Amino acid sequence: MVDEVKGLKKNKEIEVHSEETTRTINGKTYPVTELYIGKKQIGAVLSYGEKEFQSFADDENLGTSKNMNAAIETIIRRWNLHEQ
């Protein structure tokens, strides 16, 4: 049992910060929250309305969420799966 525990990775904390910007799509401007770890952008959330938040990582559309926190969590989960 002890040998199995030695092989497990410890969870290490990462600091994610955000920057607010805008994007114009088909002539309409939308607020965008870009997420970064260090200087690397890991994703962006485009706010279409009160309950429509579209998540993107690189050029991949990760889907729509009903609130900003869920959209951010989607991006962080994708980063955890693909980048570590």
Tab-separated table of N, CA and C in Angstrom:
chain	number	residue	atom	x	y	z
A	1	MET	N	0.826	-1.196	0.000
A	1	MET	CA	0.000	0.000	0.000
A	1	MET	C	0.866	1.254	0.000
A	2	VAL	N	1.957	1.256	0.728
A	2	VAL	CA	2.828	2.426	0.797
A	2	VAL	C	3.429	2.732	-0.569
A	3	ASP	N	3.807	1.692	-1.327
A	3	ASP	CA	4.383	1.902	-2.656
A	3	ASP	C	3.384	2.585	-3.590
A	4	GLU	N	2.108	2.253	-3.470
A	4	GLU	CA	1.095	2.874	-4.307
A	4	GLU	C	0.970	4.360	-4.017
A	5	VAL	N	1.048	4.739	-2.755
A	5	VAL	CA	0.918	6.140	-2.361
A	5	VAL	C	2.096	6.953	-2.884
A	6	LYS	N	3.283	6.373	-2.907
A	6	LYS	CA	4.464	7.091	-3.392
A	6	LYS	C	4.314	7.488	-4.856
A	7	GLY	N	3.591	6.718	-5.638
A	7	GLY	CA	3.431	6.995	-7.056
A	7	GLY	C	2.423	8.087	-7.369
A	8	LEU	N	1.622	8.488	-6.401
A	8	LEU	CA	0.607	9.508	-6.641
A	8	LEU	C	1.214	10.902	-6.644
A	9	LYS	N	0.728	11.737	-7.532
A	9	LYS	CA	1.161	13.131	-7.556
A	9	LYS	C	0.395	13.910	-6.498
A	10	LYS	N	1.068	14.842	-5.876
A	10	LYS	CA	0.373	15.747	-4.968
A	10	LYS	C	-0.300	16.827	-5.793
A	11	ASN	N	-1.451	17.269	-5.329
A	11	ASN	CA	-2.098	18.402	-5.984
A	11	ASN	C	-1.322	19.647	-5.642
A	12	LYS	N	-0.898	20.375	-6.652
A	12	LYS	CA	-0.227	21.633	-6.363
A	12	LYS	C	-1.124	22.772	-6.811
A	13	GLU	N	-1.088	23.823	-6.046
A	13	GLU	CA	-1.937	24.968	-6.349
A	13	GLU	C	-1.357	25.747	-7.522
A	14	ILE	N	-2.252	26.203	-8.362
A	14	ILE	CA	-1.854	27.059	-9.475
A	14	ILE	C	-2.630	28.359	-9.359
A	15	GLU	N	-2.021	29.405	-9.824
A	15	GLU	CA	-2.684	30.701	-9.783
A	15	GLU	C	-3.167	31.064	-11.179
A	16	VAL	N	-4.464	31.230	-11.286
A	16	VAL	CA	-5.085	31.625	-12.545
A	16	VAL	C	-5.508	33.076	-12.401
A	17	HIS	N	-5.128	33.902	-13.363
A	17	HIS	CA	-5.596	35.289	-13.332
A	17	HIS	C	-6.348	35.584	-14.628
A	18	SER	N	-7.147	36.629	-14.567
A	18	SER	CA	-7.986	36.961	-15.721
A	18	SER	C	-7.755	38.395	-16.157
A	19	GLU	N	-8.037	38.618	-17.422
A	19	GLU	CA	-7.990	39.959	-17.998
A	19	GLU	C	-9.266	40.160	-18.796
A	20	GLU	N	-9.861	41.326	-18.642
A	20	GLU	CA	-11.104	41.653	-19.344
A	20	GLU	C	-10.778	42.378	-20.646
A	21	THR	N	-11.479	41.996	-21.693
A	21	THR	CA	-11.309	42.631	-22.991
A	21	THR	C	-12.648	42.529	-23.734
A	22	THR	N	-12.663	42.893	-24.990
A	22	THR	CA	-13.881	42.758	-25.804
A	22	THR	C	-13.508	42.157	-27.151
A	23	ARG	N	-14.489	41.566	-27.803
A	23	ARG	CA	-14.323	41.068	-29.168
A	23	ARG	C	-15.545	41.456	-29.965
A	24	THR	N	-15.325	41.807	-31.212
A	24	THR	CA	-16.426	42.154	-32.099
A	24	THR	C	-16.655	40.990	-33.049
A	25	ILE	N	-17.900	40.490	-33.035
A	25	ILE	CA	-18.288	39.368	-33.884
A	25	ILE	C	-19.535	39.787	-34.653
A	26	ASN	N	-19.445	39.730	-35.960
A	26	ASN	CA	-20.559	40.136	-36.830
A	26	ASN	C	-21.095	41.522	-36.479
A	27	GLY	N	-20.198	42.449	-36.194
A	27	GLY	CA	-20.578	43.828	-35.921
A	27	GLY	C	-21.049	44.112	-34.510
A	28	LYS	N	-21.116	43.093	-33.650
A	28	LYS	CA	-21.561	43.296	-32.271
A	28	LYS	C	-20.391	43.019	-31.329
A	29	THR	N	-20.229	43.872	-30.310
A	29	THR	CA	-19.127	43.746	-29.371
A	29	THR	C	-19.577	43.000	-28.115
A	30	TYR	N	-18.762	42.022	-27.706
A	30	TYR	CA	-19.062	41.194	-26.536
A	30	TYR	C	-17.922	41.280	-25.527
A	31	PRO	N	-18.243	41.245	-24.223
A	31	PRO	CA	-17.183	41.184	-23.221
A	31	PRO	C	-16.546	39.788	-23.195
A	32	VAL	N	-15.237	39.760	-23.025
A	32	VAL	CA	-14.486	38.508	-22.990
A	32	VAL	C	-13.579	38.519	-21.762
A	33	THR	N	-13.555	37.400	-21.047
A	33	THR	CA	-12.638	37.208	-19.929
A	33	THR	C	-11.592	36.201	-20.381
A	34	GLU	N	-10.334	36.642	-20.448
A	34	GLU	CA	-9.233	35.759	-20.836
A	34	GLU	C	-8.583	35.220	-19.572
A	35	LEU	N	-8.296	33.912	-19.541
A	35	LEU	CA	-7.699	33.272	-18.371
A	35	LEU	C	-6.250	32.909	-18.653
A	36	TYR	N	-5.384	33.180	-17.673
A	36	TYR	CA	-3.948	32.948	-17.816
A	36	TYR	C	-3.399	32.199	-16.617
A	37	ILE	N	-2.410	31.350	-16.895
A	37	ILE	CA	-1.550	30.778	-15.860
A	37	ILE	C	-0.166	31.276	-16.209
A	38	GLY	N	0.379	32.100	-15.343
A	38	GLY	CA	1.621	32.788	-15.687
A	38	GLY	C	1.329	33.704	-16.863
A	39	LYS	N	2.143	33.605	-17.906
A	39	LYS	CA	1.929	34.422	-19.106
A	39	LYS	C	1.179	33.667	-20.194
A	40	LYS	N	0.866	32.396	-19.940
A	40	LYS	CA	0.214	31.566	-20.947
A	40	LYS	C	-1.305	31.654	-20.841
A	41	GLN	N	-1.941	32.015	-21.950
A	41	GLN	CA	-3.402	32.044	-21.980
A	41	GLN	C	-3.908	30.614	-22.098
A	42	ILE	N	-4.803	30.224	-21.175
A	42	ILE	CA	-5.345	28.867	-21.193
A	42	ILE	C	-6.765	28.823	-21.739
A	43	GLY	N	-7.391	29.973	-21.904
A	43	GLY	CA	-8.743	29.984	-22.437
A	43	GLY	C	-9.380	31.346	-22.331
A	44	ALA	N	-10.620	31.414	-22.821
A	44	ALA	CA	-11.379	32.659	-22.787
A	44	ALA	C	-12.859	32.334	-22.653
A	45	VAL	N	-13.570	33.238	-22.000
A	45	VAL	CA	-15.014	33.110	-21.859
A	45	VAL	C	-15.652	34.327	-22.516
A	46	LEU	N	-16.499	34.065	-23.496
A	46	LEU	CA	-17.217	35.122	-24.194
A	46	LEU	C	-18.615	35.197	-23.593
A	47	SER	N	-19.003	36.384	-23.136
A	47	SER	CA	-20.312	36.580	-22.501
A	47	SER	C	-21.318	37.054	-23.538
A	48	TYR	N	-22.256	36.168	-23.891
A	48	TYR	CA	-23.303	36.521	-24.851
A	48	TYR	C	-24.483	37.199	-24.182
A	49	GLY	N	-24.701	36.936	-22.914
A	49	GLY	CA	-25.839	37.500	-22.205
A	49	GLY	C	-25.774	37.124	-20.742
A	50	GLU	N	-26.864	37.367	-20.028
A	50	GLU	CA	-26.890	37.095	-18.592
A	50	GLU	C	-26.632	35.639	-18.244
A	51	LYS	N	-27.127	34.716	-19.055
A	51	LYS	CA	-26.993	33.298	-18.741
A	51	LYS	C	-26.424	32.494	-19.910
A	52	GLU	N	-25.542	33.123	-20.675
A	52	GLU	CA	-24.919	32.419	-21.793
A	52	GLU	C	-23.449	32.804	-21.890
A	53	PHE	N	-22.597	31.883	-21.462
A	53	PHE	CA	-21.158	32.092	-21.423
A	53	PHE	C	-20.482	30.990	-22.226
A	54	GLN	N	-19.814	31.361	-23.306
A	54	GLN	CA	-19.168	30.407	-24.202
A	54	GLN	C	-17.697	30.282	-23.823
A	55	SER	N	-17.224	29.048	-23.574
A	55	SER	CA	-15.828	28.789	-23.186
A	55	SER	C	-15.016	28.333	-24.391
A	56	PHE	N	-13.787	28.839	-24.481
A	56	PHE	CA	-12.858	28.454	-25.535
A	56	PHE	C	-11.491	28.175	-24.928
A	57	ALA	N	-10.808	27.182	-25.479
A	57	ALA	CA	-9.408	26.917	-25.132
A	57	ALA	C	-8.691	26.697	-26.455
A	58	ASP	N	-7.676	27.492	-26.702
A	58	ASP	CA	-7.042	27.521	-28.022
A	58	ASP	C	-8.148	27.835	-29.029
A	59	ASP	N	-8.310	27.031	-30.040
A	59	ASP	CA	-9.384	27.270	-31.009
A	59	ASP	C	-10.563	26.327	-30.783
A	60	GLU	N	-10.544	25.617	-29.665
A	60	GLU	CA	-11.581	24.637	-29.372
A	60	GLU	C	-12.749	25.263	-28.608
A	61	ASN	N	-13.952	25.067	-29.110
A	61	ASN	CA	-15.161	25.530	-28.434
A	61	ASN	C	-15.508	24.484	-27.380
A	62	LEU	N	-15.513	24.882	-26.096
A	62	LEU	CA	-15.758	23.949	-25.004
A	62	LEU	C	-17.225	23.905	-24.574
A	63	GLY	N	-18.051	24.716	-25.187
A	63	GLY	CA	-19.467	24.688	-24.872
A	63	GLY	C	-19.951	25.920	-24.144
A	64	THR	N	-21.248	25.917	-23.855
A	64	THR	CA	-21.910	27.045	-23.215
A	64	THR	C	-22.248	26.698	-21.777
A	65	SER	N	-22.100	27.675	-20.888
A	65	SER	CA	-22.449	27.527	-19.472
A	65	SER	C	-23.469	28.592	-19.102
A	66	LYS	N	-24.183	28.354	-18.009
A	66	LYS	CA	-25.211	29.303	-17.562
A	66	LYS	C	-24.663	30.403	-16.670
A	67	ASN	N	-23.398	30.245	-16.192
A	67	ASN	CA	-22.794	31.308	-15.391
A	67	ASN	C	-21.290	31.342	-15.618
A	68	MET	N	-20.675	32.443	-15.245
A	68	MET	CA	-19.244	32.654	-15.482
A	68	MET	C	-18.384	31.627	-14.741
A	69	ASN	N	-18.733	31.318	-13.489
A	69	ASN	CA	-17.931	30.361	-12.718
A	69	ASN	C	-17.882	28.993	-13.387
A	70	ALA	N	-19.001	28.523	-13.895
A	70	ALA	CA	-19.032	27.228	-14.579
A	70	ALA	C	-18.188	27.266	-15.849
A	71	ALA	N	-18.234	28.373	-16.574
A	71	ALA	CA	-17.442	28.513	-17.797
A	71	ALA	C	-15.942	28.488	-17.486
A	72	ILE	N	-15.546	29.174	-16.429
A	72	ILE	CA	-14.139	29.186	-16.014
A	72	ILE	C	-13.711	27.793	-15.569
A	73	GLU	N	-14.553	27.123	-14.811
A	73	GLU	CA	-14.243	25.767	-14.353
A	73	GLU	C	-14.053	24.817	-15.533
A	74	THR	N	-14.851	24.974	-16.582
A	74	THR	CA	-14.713	24.152	-17.783
A	74	THR	C	-13.329	24.322	-18.393
A	75	ILE	N	-12.848	25.541	-18.467
A	75	ILE	CA	-11.527	25.815	-19.048
A	75	ILE	C	-10.428	25.224	-18.171
A	76	ILE	N	-10.524	25.398	-16.866
A	76	ILE	CA	-9.494	24.883	-15.959
A	76	ILE	C	-9.465	23.353	-15.988
A	77	ARG	N	-10.635	22.718	-16.024
A	77	ARG	CA	-10.676	21.248	-16.122
A	77	ARG	C	-10.013	20.769	-17.413
A	78	ARG	N	-10.297	21.429	-18.510
A	78	ARG	CA	-9.685	21.050	-19.780
A	78	ARG	C	-8.166	21.229	-19.714
A	79	TRP	N	-7.719	22.321	-19.115
A	79	TRP	CA	-6.274	22.557	-18.977
A	79	TRP	C	-5.638	21.460	-18.125
A	80	ASN	N	-6.292	21.097	-17.015
A	80	ASN	CA	-5.761	20.029	-16.156
A	80	ASN	C	-5.627	18.707	-16.898
A	81	LEU	N	-6.573	18.392	-17.751
A	81	LEU	CA	-6.538	17.129	-18.482
A	81	LEU	C	-5.506	17.104	-19.600
A	82	HIS	N	-5.336	18.229	-20.292
A	82	HIS	CA	-4.530	18.236	-21.497
A	82	HIS	C	-3.131	18.834	-21.369
A	83	GLU	N	-2.899	19.645	-20.382
A	83	GLU	CA	-1.632	20.375	-20.350
A	83	GLU	C	-0.640	19.885	-19.299
A	84	GLN	N	-1.102	19.144	-18.338
A	84	GLN	CA	-0.164	18.762	-17.273
A	84	GLN	C	0.559	17.491	-17.596
